[in-house]
Amino acid sequence: MSLSKQDILEALAAVPNPVGGGDIVDSDIVQWVTACDGHVAIKLSMPGQSTPAVRDGLQKSVERAVRTLAIGVGVDLEQLNISFVDHAGERVESKSQAAQPGDQPTKSALDAKFVIAVGAGKGGVGKSTVAVNIAVGLARRGSAVGLLDGDIYGPSLPTMLGLDTLDQQVHEGQLQPMAVHGLKAISIGKMVDPDKPLIWRGPMAHGAFKQLIDRTAWGSLDAMVIDLPPGTGDVPLTMAQSLQLTGAVIVCTPQKVAQDDAVRAIRMFQQLEVEILGVVENMSFFIGDDGKEYDIFGRGGAEMMAQRMNVPYLGAIPINMALRANGDAGTPTNNFDASTAGGEQIPRALDQVVDNLEKQMALASMRTGQHRPTLNIS
Ligand code: ADP
C-alpha cells in the first residue's frame, strides 16, 4: 500500500493559499510532489515575499493534509519532507525548513497499564456508547484514560464526544489527542472524509490503526479504551491482533440473534488469547412513564450467554432516552449525573459496569503476573 502523487495532490488541493485566493495546487504553490512507499517529498514555492510565519503555517497545513491522508488510506508515513524553493528551484532558508517536523517523527510507544478493546458481534448494539461511557467513567475515578475510535466503518466518536468543531492537530510529527471530558481522544472519523467511504481491507486497516497508536502523543496512560469495528471479519481481527490487549469488553443486546454474534466475537478474542473482561448487556430493558419495566428484547439474555461462555458479566444498561440524547449531543459526562441523565437509572448502571470492569482489570493483571507497570507497544 502506498500513496500516489495524485492522492497527495488531491489532499493538497484542500489546503487554501495563505496569501491569495484558491488552493495551493491551483495557485502553483505546490511545485513538486514525489511519493514512493512511505516516503513523500513536497516542494512549495510562495509567490513574491513571504514571511517565515506564513511559510511555517503553510508547512503545518501541508503536513496535516498529508498525514491525515496517509492515515485515511492506511499507509505508514515513514518520511515526509516539505521544503520551500524559489522559482529557480533553490531551497529557501526558513525556520520551518530547518525544523523539518515531518522527518522521522518520534515514535510514541503506547505507555498504558491497561489496553481494553470494546467489541461487539453486531453493529448498532451500543458498542461505541459503552466504549465512551466506560472511558469517561474510568477517567472520573481518577485514571488517565485514552480513547481511540477504531470503528472505521462507522466512527461515532466525533459525534458522541462532540469533536465536530475541533480540528485534528499535528505537532512535531505526532497527532495530538483531543482533550475532552477528562480524557484524551483520537477518532479515525476526524481523518477520513465521511462522504467518501473507504473500502477497508485488513492490511490497510492495520496500517491506519498502527499509526493512530504509534504516532499519537498519548503520554502516560492508566487505561486505553479502543472502540473496535463490530463483527469478526478481517478488519476487527487484524486490529485486535495488532495490539497487546489486556482484555476485551463485549457489548451485546439481549436477543438471541445478538447473542449468537457476540459468542462469535468472544471466540475470536479467545482464539487470539485475549482475555474477556466481561459482557455488557445493553438495551437490557425499558422503564416506561408508568414506572413499569418492559423487557423489550428479553432482559437477561446477554447475561445468560456470558454464563454459558463462562466469561464475566459486567452489568446491564437499560434503554434510556437521556443516554441516546447525550450520545447525539456529545455530552457523555451528563450520563453520570441524575439531573442530566434522566434520573438515577443510567448513572447507577454505568457505575456498576465501571466498578465491575475495574475489578476484572485488576484480576487480569494479577492473572498475567503483570508486575511491570506498563505495556509497551511500538
Ligand atoms: P454501535 O457502536 O454498536 O454501532 P452505538 O453506540 O453507536 O452502537 O449506538 C447506536 C445508537 O443507539 C446511538 O444512537 C446510541 O445513542 C443509541 N443507544 C445505544 N445504547 C442505548 C441505550 N441503552 N439506550 C438508548 N439509546 C442507546
CSV table of C-alpha atoms and ligand atoms in Angstrom, one decimal:
chain,number,residue,atom,x,y,z
A,1,MET,CA,0.0,0.0,0.0
A,2,SER,CA,1.5,3.4,-0.9
A,3,LEU,CA,0.4,6.9,-1.6
A,4,SER,CA,0.2,8.1,-5.1
A,5,LYS,CA,1.2,11.5,-6.3
A,6,GLN,CA,-2.4,12.0,-7.5
A,7,ASP,CA,-3.7,11.2,-4.0
A,8,ILE,CA,-1.3,13.7,-2.4
A,9,LEU,CA,-2.2,16.4,-5.0
A,10,GLU,CA,-5.9,15.9,-4.2
A,11,ALA,CA,-5.3,16.2,-0.5
A,12,LEU,CA,-3.2,19.4,-1.1
A,13,ALA,CA,-6.0,20.9,-3.2
A,14,ALA,CA,-7.9,21.2,0.1
A,15,VAL,CA,-5.2,23.5,1.6
A,16,PRO,CA,-6.0,27.2,0.9
A,17,ASN,CA,-3.5,29.6,-0.5
A,18,PRO,CA,-2.4,31.6,2.6
A,19,VAL,CA,-1.5,34.7,0.6
A,20,GLY,CA,-4.3,34.8,-2.0
A,21,GLY,CA,-7.4,33.1,-3.3
A,22,GLY,CA,-7.9,29.5,-4.3
A,23,ASP,CA,-5.9,26.5,-3.1
A,24,ILE,CA,-2.2,25.8,-3.1
A,25,VAL,CA,-2.3,23.4,-6.1
A,26,ASP,CA,-4.4,25.8,-8.3
A,27,SER,CA,-2.1,28.7,-7.4
A,28,ASP,CA,1.0,26.8,-8.3
A,29,ILE,CA,2.4,26.9,-4.8
A,30,VAL,CA,2.9,23.2,-5.0
A,31,GLN,CA,5.9,22.8,-7.3
A,32,TRP,CA,6.8,19.2,-6.9
A,33,VAL,CA,5.5,16.0,-5.3
A,34,THR,CA,7.2,12.7,-5.2
A,35,ALA,CA,5.9,9.6,-3.4
A,36,CYS,CA,7.4,6.2,-3.0
A,37,ASP,CA,6.1,3.7,-0.4
A,38,GLY,CA,6.0,5.7,2.8
A,39,HIS,CA,8.4,8.4,1.6
A,40,VAL,CA,6.9,11.7,0.5
A,41,ALA,CA,8.7,14.8,-0.7
A,42,ILE,CA,6.9,18.1,-1.4
A,43,LYS,CA,8.4,21.3,-2.7
A,44,LEU,CA,6.5,24.5,-2.3
A,45,SER,CA,7.1,27.9,-3.8
A,46,MET,CA,5.5,31.1,-2.5
A,47,PRO,CA,4.9,33.9,-4.9
A,48,GLY,CA,6.8,37.2,-4.1
A,49,GLN,CA,7.8,37.8,-0.5
A,50,SER,CA,6.5,35.5,2.2
A,51,THR,CA,7.3,35.7,5.9
A,52,PRO,CA,8.7,32.7,7.8
A,53,ALA,CA,5.5,32.7,9.9
A,54,VAL,CA,3.4,32.3,6.7
A,55,ARG,CA,5.7,29.5,5.5
A,56,ASP,CA,5.6,27.9,8.9
A,57,GLY,CA,1.8,27.9,8.9
A,58,LEU,CA,1.6,26.6,5.4
A,59,GLN,CA,4.1,23.8,6.2
A,60,LYS,CA,1.9,22.7,9.1
A,61,SER,CA,-1.2,22.7,7.0
A,62,VAL,CA,0.5,20.6,4.3
A,63,GLU,CA,1.9,18.2,6.8
A,64,ARG,CA,-1.5,17.8,8.4
A,65,ALA,CA,-3.2,17.2,5.0
A,66,VAL,CA,-0.6,14.5,4.1
A,67,ARG,CA,-0.7,12.8,7.4
A,68,THR,CA,-4.4,12.6,7.6
A,69,LEU,CA,-4.4,11.2,4.0
A,70,ALA,CA,-1.9,8.6,5.0
A,71,ILE,CA,-3.9,7.5,8.0
A,72,GLY,CA,-7.1,7.5,5.9
A,73,VAL,CA,-5.6,5.1,3.4
A,74,GLY,CA,-3.7,3.1,5.9
A,75,VAL,CA,-0.1,4.0,4.8
A,76,ASP,CA,2.7,4.2,7.3
A,77,LEU,CA,4.2,7.5,6.5
A,78,GLU,CA,7.9,7.0,7.2
A,79,GLN,CA,9.3,10.2,5.9
A,80,LEU,CA,7.7,13.5,5.0
A,81,ASN,CA,9.9,16.2,3.6
A,82,ILE,CA,8.4,19.6,3.0
A,83,SER,CA,10.7,22.3,1.6
A,84,PHE,CA,10.3,25.7,0.2
A,85,VAL,CA,12.1,26.6,-3.1
A,86,ASP,CA,12.4,29.8,-5.1
A,87,HIS,CA,11.4,30.0,-8.7
A,88,ALA,CA,14.8,28.7,-9.8
A,89,GLY,CA,14.2,25.6,-7.6
A,90,GLU,CA,16.8,26.7,-5.0
A,91,ARG,CA,15.9,26.0,-1.3
A,92,VAL,CA,14.7,29.0,0.6
A,93,GLU,CA,16.1,29.2,4.0
A,94,SER,CA,13.4,29.3,6.6
A,95,LYS,CA,12.8,28.4,10.2
A,96,SER,CA,10.3,25.8,9.2
A,97,GLN,CA,12.7,24.2,6.8
A,98,ALA,CA,15.3,23.7,9.5
A,99,ALA,CA,12.7,22.2,11.8
A,100,GLN,CA,11.5,19.6,9.2
A,101,PRO,CA,8.9,18.2,11.7
A,102,GLY,CA,7.8,15.5,9.3
A,103,ASP,CA,11.2,13.8,9.2
A,104,GLN,CA,11.4,10.7,11.3
A,105,PRO,CA,8.7,11.5,13.8
A,106,THR,CA,9.4,10.4,17.3
A,107,LYS,CA,7.6,7.1,17.8
A,108,SER,CA,5.2,7.2,20.6
A,109,ALA,CA,5.4,3.8,22.3
A,110,LEU,CA,2.0,3.3,23.9
A,111,ASP,CA,2.5,3.6,27.5
A,112,ALA,CA,-0.7,2.3,29.1
A,113,LYS,CA,-1.2,0.0,32.1
A,114,PHE,CA,-4.4,-1.5,30.6
A,115,VAL,CA,-5.4,-1.7,26.9
A,116,ILE,CA,-9.1,-2.5,26.6
A,117,ALA,CA,-10.8,-3.3,23.3
A,118,VAL,CA,-14.6,-2.8,23.2
A,119,GLY,CA,-16.0,-5.2,20.6
A,120,ALA,CA,-19.4,-6.5,19.5
A,121,GLY,CA,-20.8,-9.2,17.2
A,122,LYS,CA,-23.1,-6.8,15.6
A,123,GLY,CA,-23.3,-3.1,14.7
A,124,GLY,CA,-25.8,-0.9,16.4
A,125,VAL,CA,-25.8,-2.7,19.8
A,126,GLY,CA,-24.3,0.3,21.6
A,127,LYS,CA,-20.6,-0.6,21.4
A,128,SER,CA,-19.4,3.0,20.9
A,129,THR,CA,-21.8,4.2,23.6
A,130,VAL,CA,-20.3,1.7,26.1
A,131,ALA,CA,-16.7,2.5,25.0
A,132,VAL,CA,-17.3,6.2,25.5
A,133,ASN,CA,-19.1,5.8,28.9
A,134,ILE,CA,-16.6,3.3,30.3
A,135,ALA,CA,-13.7,5.6,29.3
A,136,VAL,CA,-15.4,8.6,30.9
A,137,GLY,CA,-16.3,6.5,33.9
A,138,LEU,CA,-12.7,5.4,34.4
A,139,ALA,CA,-11.5,9.0,33.9
A,140,ARG,CA,-14.0,10.2,36.5
A,141,ARG,CA,-12.4,7.8,39.0
A,142,GLY,CA,-9.0,9.5,38.5
A,143,SER,CA,-7.4,7.3,35.8
A,144,ALA,CA,-5.6,8.9,32.9
A,145,VAL,CA,-7.6,7.5,30.0
A,146,GLY,CA,-7.1,7.4,26.3
A,147,LEU,CA,-10.0,6.6,23.9
A,148,LEU,CA,-9.3,5.5,20.4
A,149,ASP,CA,-12.1,5.3,17.8
A,150,GLY,CA,-11.0,2.5,15.6
A,151,ASP,CA,-14.5,1.8,14.2
A,152,ILE,CA,-13.6,2.6,10.6
A,153,TYR,CA,-17.0,1.5,9.3
A,154,GLY,CA,-18.9,3.9,11.4
A,155,PRO,CA,-16.7,6.2,13.6
A,156,SER,CA,-19.2,7.6,16.2
A,157,LEU,CA,-16.8,9.4,18.5
A,158,PRO,CA,-16.8,12.7,16.7
A,159,THR,CA,-20.5,13.0,17.5
A,160,MET,CA,-20.5,11.2,20.8
A,161,LEU,CA,-17.6,13.3,22.2
A,162,GLY,CA,-18.6,16.5,20.4
A,163,LEU,CA,-15.4,16.6,18.4
A,164,ASP,CA,-17.1,18.0,15.3
A,165,THR,CA,-15.9,21.6,15.7
A,166,LEU,CA,-12.3,20.6,16.7
A,167,ASP,CA,-9.5,20.2,14.1
A,168,GLN,CA,-7.1,17.3,14.3
A,169,GLN,CA,-3.7,18.9,15.3
A,170,VAL,CA,-0.3,17.5,14.4
A,171,HIS,CA,2.7,18.7,16.3
A,172,GLU,CA,6.3,17.7,15.5
A,173,GLY,CA,5.0,14.8,13.5
A,174,GLN,CA,2.7,13.5,16.2
A,175,LEU,CA,-1.1,13.5,16.2
A,176,GLN,CA,-2.4,15.4,19.2
A,177,PRO,CA,-5.2,13.6,21.0
A,178,MET,CA,-8.2,15.8,21.8
A,179,ALA,CA,-8.6,16.6,25.4
A,180,VAL,CA,-12.3,16.3,26.1
A,181,HIS,CA,-14.5,15.2,29.0
A,182,GLY,CA,-11.4,14.4,31.1
A,183,LEU,CA,-9.9,12.0,28.5
A,184,LYS,CA,-7.6,12.1,25.5
A,185,ALA,CA,-9.4,11.0,22.4
A,186,ILE,CA,-8.5,10.3,18.7
A,187,SER,CA,-11.0,9.3,16.1
A,188,ILE,CA,-10.3,7.9,12.7
A,189,GLY,CA,-13.5,9.8,11.8
A,190,LYS,CA,-11.6,13.1,12.0
A,191,MET,CA,-9.2,11.9,9.3
A,192,VAL,CA,-11.3,10.3,6.7
A,193,ASP,CA,-13.9,12.1,4.6
A,194,PRO,CA,-17.3,10.9,5.9
A,195,ASP,CA,-18.8,11.5,2.4
A,196,LYS,CA,-16.2,9.2,0.7
A,197,PRO,CA,-16.5,5.9,2.5
A,198,LEU,CA,-13.4,3.8,2.0
A,199,ILE,CA,-13.2,0.1,1.3
A,200,TRP,CA,-11.0,-1.1,4.1
A,201,ARG,CA,-9.0,-4.3,3.9
A,202,GLY,CA,-7.1,-5.9,6.7
A,203,PRO,CA,-3.6,-4.6,5.9
A,204,MET,CA,-4.9,-1.1,5.2
A,205,ALA,CA,-6.8,-1.0,8.5
A,206,HIS,CA,-3.8,-2.4,10.3
A,207,GLY,CA,-1.6,0.5,8.9
A,208,ALA,CA,-4.0,3.2,9.8
A,209,PHE,CA,-4.6,1.7,13.2
A,210,LYS,CA,-0.9,1.4,14.0
A,211,GLN,CA,-0.4,5.0,13.1
A,212,LEU,CA,-3.2,6.1,15.4
A,213,ILE,CA,-1.5,4.2,18.2
A,214,ASP,CA,2.2,4.9,17.4
A,215,ARG,CA,2.0,8.4,16.1
A,216,THR,CA,-0.2,9.9,18.7
A,217,ALA,CA,1.2,11.9,21.6
A,218,TRP,CA,-0.8,9.8,24.2
A,219,GLY,CA,1.6,10.4,27.1
A,220,SER,CA,1.4,8.0,30.0
A,221,LEU,CA,-2.0,6.4,30.4
A,222,ASP,CA,-3.6,4.2,33.0
A,223,ALA,CA,-6.1,2.8,30.6
A,224,MET,CA,-6.5,2.9,26.8
A,225,VAL,CA,-10.0,2.1,25.6
A,226,ILE,CA,-10.4,1.1,22.0
A,227,ASP,CA,-13.6,1.1,20.1
A,228,LEU,CA,-13.1,-1.7,17.5
A,229,PRO,CA,-15.2,-2.3,14.4
A,230,PRO,CA,-18.1,-4.7,15.1
A,231,GLY,CA,-18.0,-8.3,14.0
A,232,THR,CA,-15.4,-11.0,13.5
A,233,GLY,CA,-14.2,-10.1,10.0
A,234,ASP,CA,-10.8,-9.5,8.6
A,235,VAL,CA,-10.6,-5.9,9.8
A,236,PRO,CA,-11.5,-6.2,13.6
A,237,LEU,CA,-9.4,-9.4,13.7
A,238,THR,CA,-6.3,-7.7,12.3
A,239,MET,CA,-6.8,-4.7,14.6
A,240,ALA,CA,-7.2,-6.9,17.7
A,241,GLN,CA,-4.1,-8.8,16.6
A,242,SER,CA,-2.0,-5.7,16.2
A,243,LEU,CA,-2.4,-4.6,19.8
A,244,GLN,CA,-1.2,-6.0,23.1
A,245,LEU,CA,-4.6,-6.1,24.7
A,246,THR,CA,-5.2,-6.5,28.4
A,247,GLY,CA,-8.6,-7.7,27.5
A,248,ALA,CA,-11.9,-7.2,25.7
A,249,VAL,CA,-15.3,-6.0,26.7
A,250,ILE,CA,-18.1,-7.4,24.6
A,251,VAL,CA,-21.3,-5.4,24.2
A,252,CYS,CA,-24.5,-7.4,23.4
A,253,THR,CA,-28.2,-6.8,23.4
A,254,PRO,CA,-30.3,-9.5,24.9
A,255,GLN,CA,-31.9,-11.0,21.8
A,256,LYS,CA,-30.9,-14.4,20.6
A,257,VAL,CA,-29.6,-13.1,17.2
A,258,ALA,CA,-27.3,-10.6,19.0
A,259,GLN,CA,-26.1,-13.3,21.4
A,260,ASP,CA,-25.1,-15.6,18.6
A,261,ASP,CA,-22.9,-12.9,17.1
A,262,ALA,CA,-21.5,-12.0,20.4
A,263,VAL,CA,-20.5,-15.6,21.0
A,264,ARG,CA,-18.5,-15.5,17.7
A,265,ALA,CA,-16.8,-12.2,18.9
A,266,ILE,CA,-15.9,-13.8,22.2
A,267,ARG,CA,-14.5,-16.8,20.4
A,268,MET,CA,-12.4,-14.6,18.1
A,269,PHE,CA,-10.8,-12.9,21.1
A,270,GLN,CA,-10.3,-16.2,22.9
A,271,GLN,CA,-8.5,-17.5,19.8
A,272,LEU,CA,-6.2,-14.5,19.9
A,273,GLU,CA,-5.7,-15.3,23.6
A,274,VAL,CA,-7.2,-12.0,24.6
A,275,GLU,CA,-8.9,-12.3,27.9
A,276,ILE,CA,-12.6,-11.4,28.0
A,277,LEU,CA,-13.0,-8.8,30.8
A,278,GLY,CA,-16.7,-9.1,30.6
A,279,VAL,CA,-20.0,-8.8,28.7
A,280,VAL,CA,-22.2,-5.7,29.0
A,281,GLU,CA,-25.9,-6.2,28.3
A,282,ASN,CA,-27.0,-3.1,26.6
A,283,MET,CA,-30.7,-2.1,25.9
A,284,SER,CA,-31.5,-4.6,28.6
A,285,PHE,CA,-34.9,-3.3,29.5
A,286,PHE,CA,-37.0,-0.1,29.4
A,287,ILE,CA,-38.8,1.8,32.1
A,288,GLY,CA,-42.0,3.4,30.8
A,289,ASP,CA,-43.6,6.6,32.1
A,290,ASP,CA,-45.9,4.3,34.1
A,291,GLY,CA,-42.8,3.2,36.0
A,292,LYS,CA,-43.2,-0.3,34.7
A,293,GLU,CA,-40.1,-2.2,33.4
A,294,TYR,CA,-40.5,-3.6,29.9
A,295,ASP,CA,-38.2,-6.4,28.8
A,296,ILE,CA,-38.4,-5.4,25.2
A,297,PHE,CA,-35.5,-7.6,23.9
A,298,GLY,CA,-35.6,-10.3,26.6
A,299,ARG,CA,-33.8,-9.0,29.6
A,300,GLY,CA,-31.0,-11.2,30.9
A,301,GLY,CA,-30.3,-12.8,27.5
A,302,ALA,CA,-26.7,-11.5,27.3
A,303,GLU,CA,-26.1,-12.3,31.0
A,304,MET,CA,-27.1,-15.9,30.4
A,305,MET,CA,-24.9,-16.0,27.3
A,306,ALA,CA,-22.0,-14.8,29.4
A,307,GLN,CA,-22.7,-17.5,32.0
A,308,ARG,CA,-22.8,-20.1,29.2
A,309,MET,CA,-19.5,-18.9,27.8
A,310,ASN,CA,-18.0,-18.8,31.3
A,311,VAL,CA,-16.9,-15.2,31.0
A,312,PRO,CA,-17.6,-12.3,33.5
A,313,TYR,CA,-20.8,-10.3,33.3
A,314,LEU,CA,-20.3,-6.6,33.9
A,315,GLY,CA,-23.9,-5.4,34.1
A,316,ALA,CA,-27.0,-4.2,32.3
A,317,ILE,CA,-27.7,-0.8,30.8
A,318,PRO,CA,-31.3,0.0,30.2
A,319,ILE,CA,-32.8,1.7,27.1
A,320,ASN,CA,-32.9,5.3,28.1
A,321,MET,CA,-33.7,8.5,26.2
A,322,ALA,CA,-31.1,10.6,28.0
A,323,LEU,CA,-28.3,8.2,27.2
A,324,ARG,CA,-29.2,8.4,23.5
A,325,ALA,CA,-29.6,12.2,23.7
A,326,ASN,CA,-26.3,12.7,25.5
A,327,GLY,CA,-24.7,10.5,22.8
A,328,ASP,CA,-26.1,12.7,20.0
A,329,ALA,CA,-25.2,15.9,21.8
A,330,GLY,CA,-21.6,14.8,22.6
A,331,THR,CA,-22.1,15.3,26.3
A,332,PRO,CA,-21.2,11.9,27.9
A,333,THR,CA,-20.4,13.3,31.4
A,334,ASN,CA,-24.1,14.1,31.7
A,335,ASN,CA,-24.8,10.4,31.9
A,336,PHE,CA,-23.1,10.3,35.3
A,337,ASP,CA,-25.4,12.8,37.0
A,338,ALA,CA,-29.0,12.1,37.8
A,339,SER,CA,-30.1,15.6,36.9
A,340,THR,CA,-28.8,15.4,33.3
A,341,ALA,CA,-29.2,11.6,32.9
A,342,GLY,CA,-33.0,11.4,33.2
A,343,GLY,CA,-32.8,10.1,36.8
A,344,GLU,CA,-30.7,7.7,38.7
A,345,GLN,CA,-31.1,4.7,36.4
A,346,ILE,CA,-28.2,5.4,34.0
A,347,PRO,CA,-25.6,6.8,36.4
A,348,ARG,CA,-26.2,3.7,38.6
A,349,ALA,CA,-26.0,1.3,35.7
A,350,LEU,CA,-22.8,2.9,34.4
A,351,ASP,CA,-21.2,3.0,37.8
A,352,GLN,CA,-21.9,-0.7,38.2
A,353,VAL,CA,-20.4,-1.6,34.9
A,354,VAL,CA,-17.3,0.6,35.6
A,355,ASP,CA,-16.9,-0.9,39.1
A,356,ASN,CA,-17.0,-4.5,37.7
A,357,LEU,CA,-14.7,-3.6,34.9
A,358,GLU,CA,-12.1,-2.2,37.3
A,359,LYS,CA,-12.3,-5.4,39.3
A,360,GLN,CA,-11.8,-7.5,36.2
A,361,MET,CA,-8.9,-5.3,35.1
A,362,ALA,CA,-7.2,-5.8,38.5
A,363,LEU,CA,-7.8,-9.6,38.2
A,364,ALA,CA,-6.5,-9.7,34.7
A,365,SER,CA,-3.3,-8.0,35.7
A,366,MET,CA,-2.8,-10.4,38.6
A,367,ARG,CA,-3.5,-13.4,36.5
A,368,THR,CA,-1.0,-12.4,33.8
A,369,GLY,CA,1.5,-11.6,36.6
A,370,GLN,CA,1.6,-8.1,35.3
A,371,HIS,CA,4.1,-6.7,37.8
A,372,ARG,CA,5.6,-4.5,35.1
A,373,PRO,CA,3.7,-1.2,35.4
A,374,THR,CA,3.2,-0.6,31.7
A,375,LEU,CA,2.6,-2.4,28.4
A,376,ASN,CA,4.7,-1.0,25.6
A,377,ILE,CA,3.5,-1.2,22.1
A,378,SER,CA,5.8,0.1,19.4
B,1,ADP,P1,-22.6,0.6,17.8
B,1,ADP,O1,-21.3,1.3,18.2
B,1,ADP,O2,-22.7,-0.7,18.4
B,1,ADP,O3,-22.9,0.7,16.4
B,1,ADP,P2,-23.8,2.9,19.1
B,1,ADP,O4,-23.2,3.0,20.4
B,1,ADP,O5,-23.4,3.9,18.0
B,1,ADP,O6,-23.8,1.4,18.6
B,1,ADP,O7,-25.4,3.1,19.4
B,1,ADP,C1,-26.3,3.2,18.3
B,1,ADP,C2,-27.4,4.1,18.7
B,1,ADP,O8,-28.2,3.6,19.8
B,1,ADP,C3,-26.9,5.5,19.2
B,1,ADP,O9,-27.8,6.5,18.7
B,1,ADP,C4,-26.9,5.4,20.7
B,1,ADP,O10,-27.1,6.7,21.3
B,1,ADP,C5,-28.1,4.6,20.9
B,1,ADP,N1,-28.0,3.8,22.1
B,1,ADP,C6,-27.1,2.9,22.5
B,1,ADP,N2,-27.4,2.3,23.7
B,1,ADP,C7,-28.5,2.9,24.1
B,1,ADP,C8,-29.4,2.7,25.3
B,1,ADP,N3,-29.1,1.9,26.2
B,1,ADP,N4,-30.5,3.5,25.3
B,1,ADP,C9,-30.8,4.3,24.4
B,1,ADP,N5,-30.1,4.5,23.2
B,1,ADP,C10,-29.0,3.8,23.1
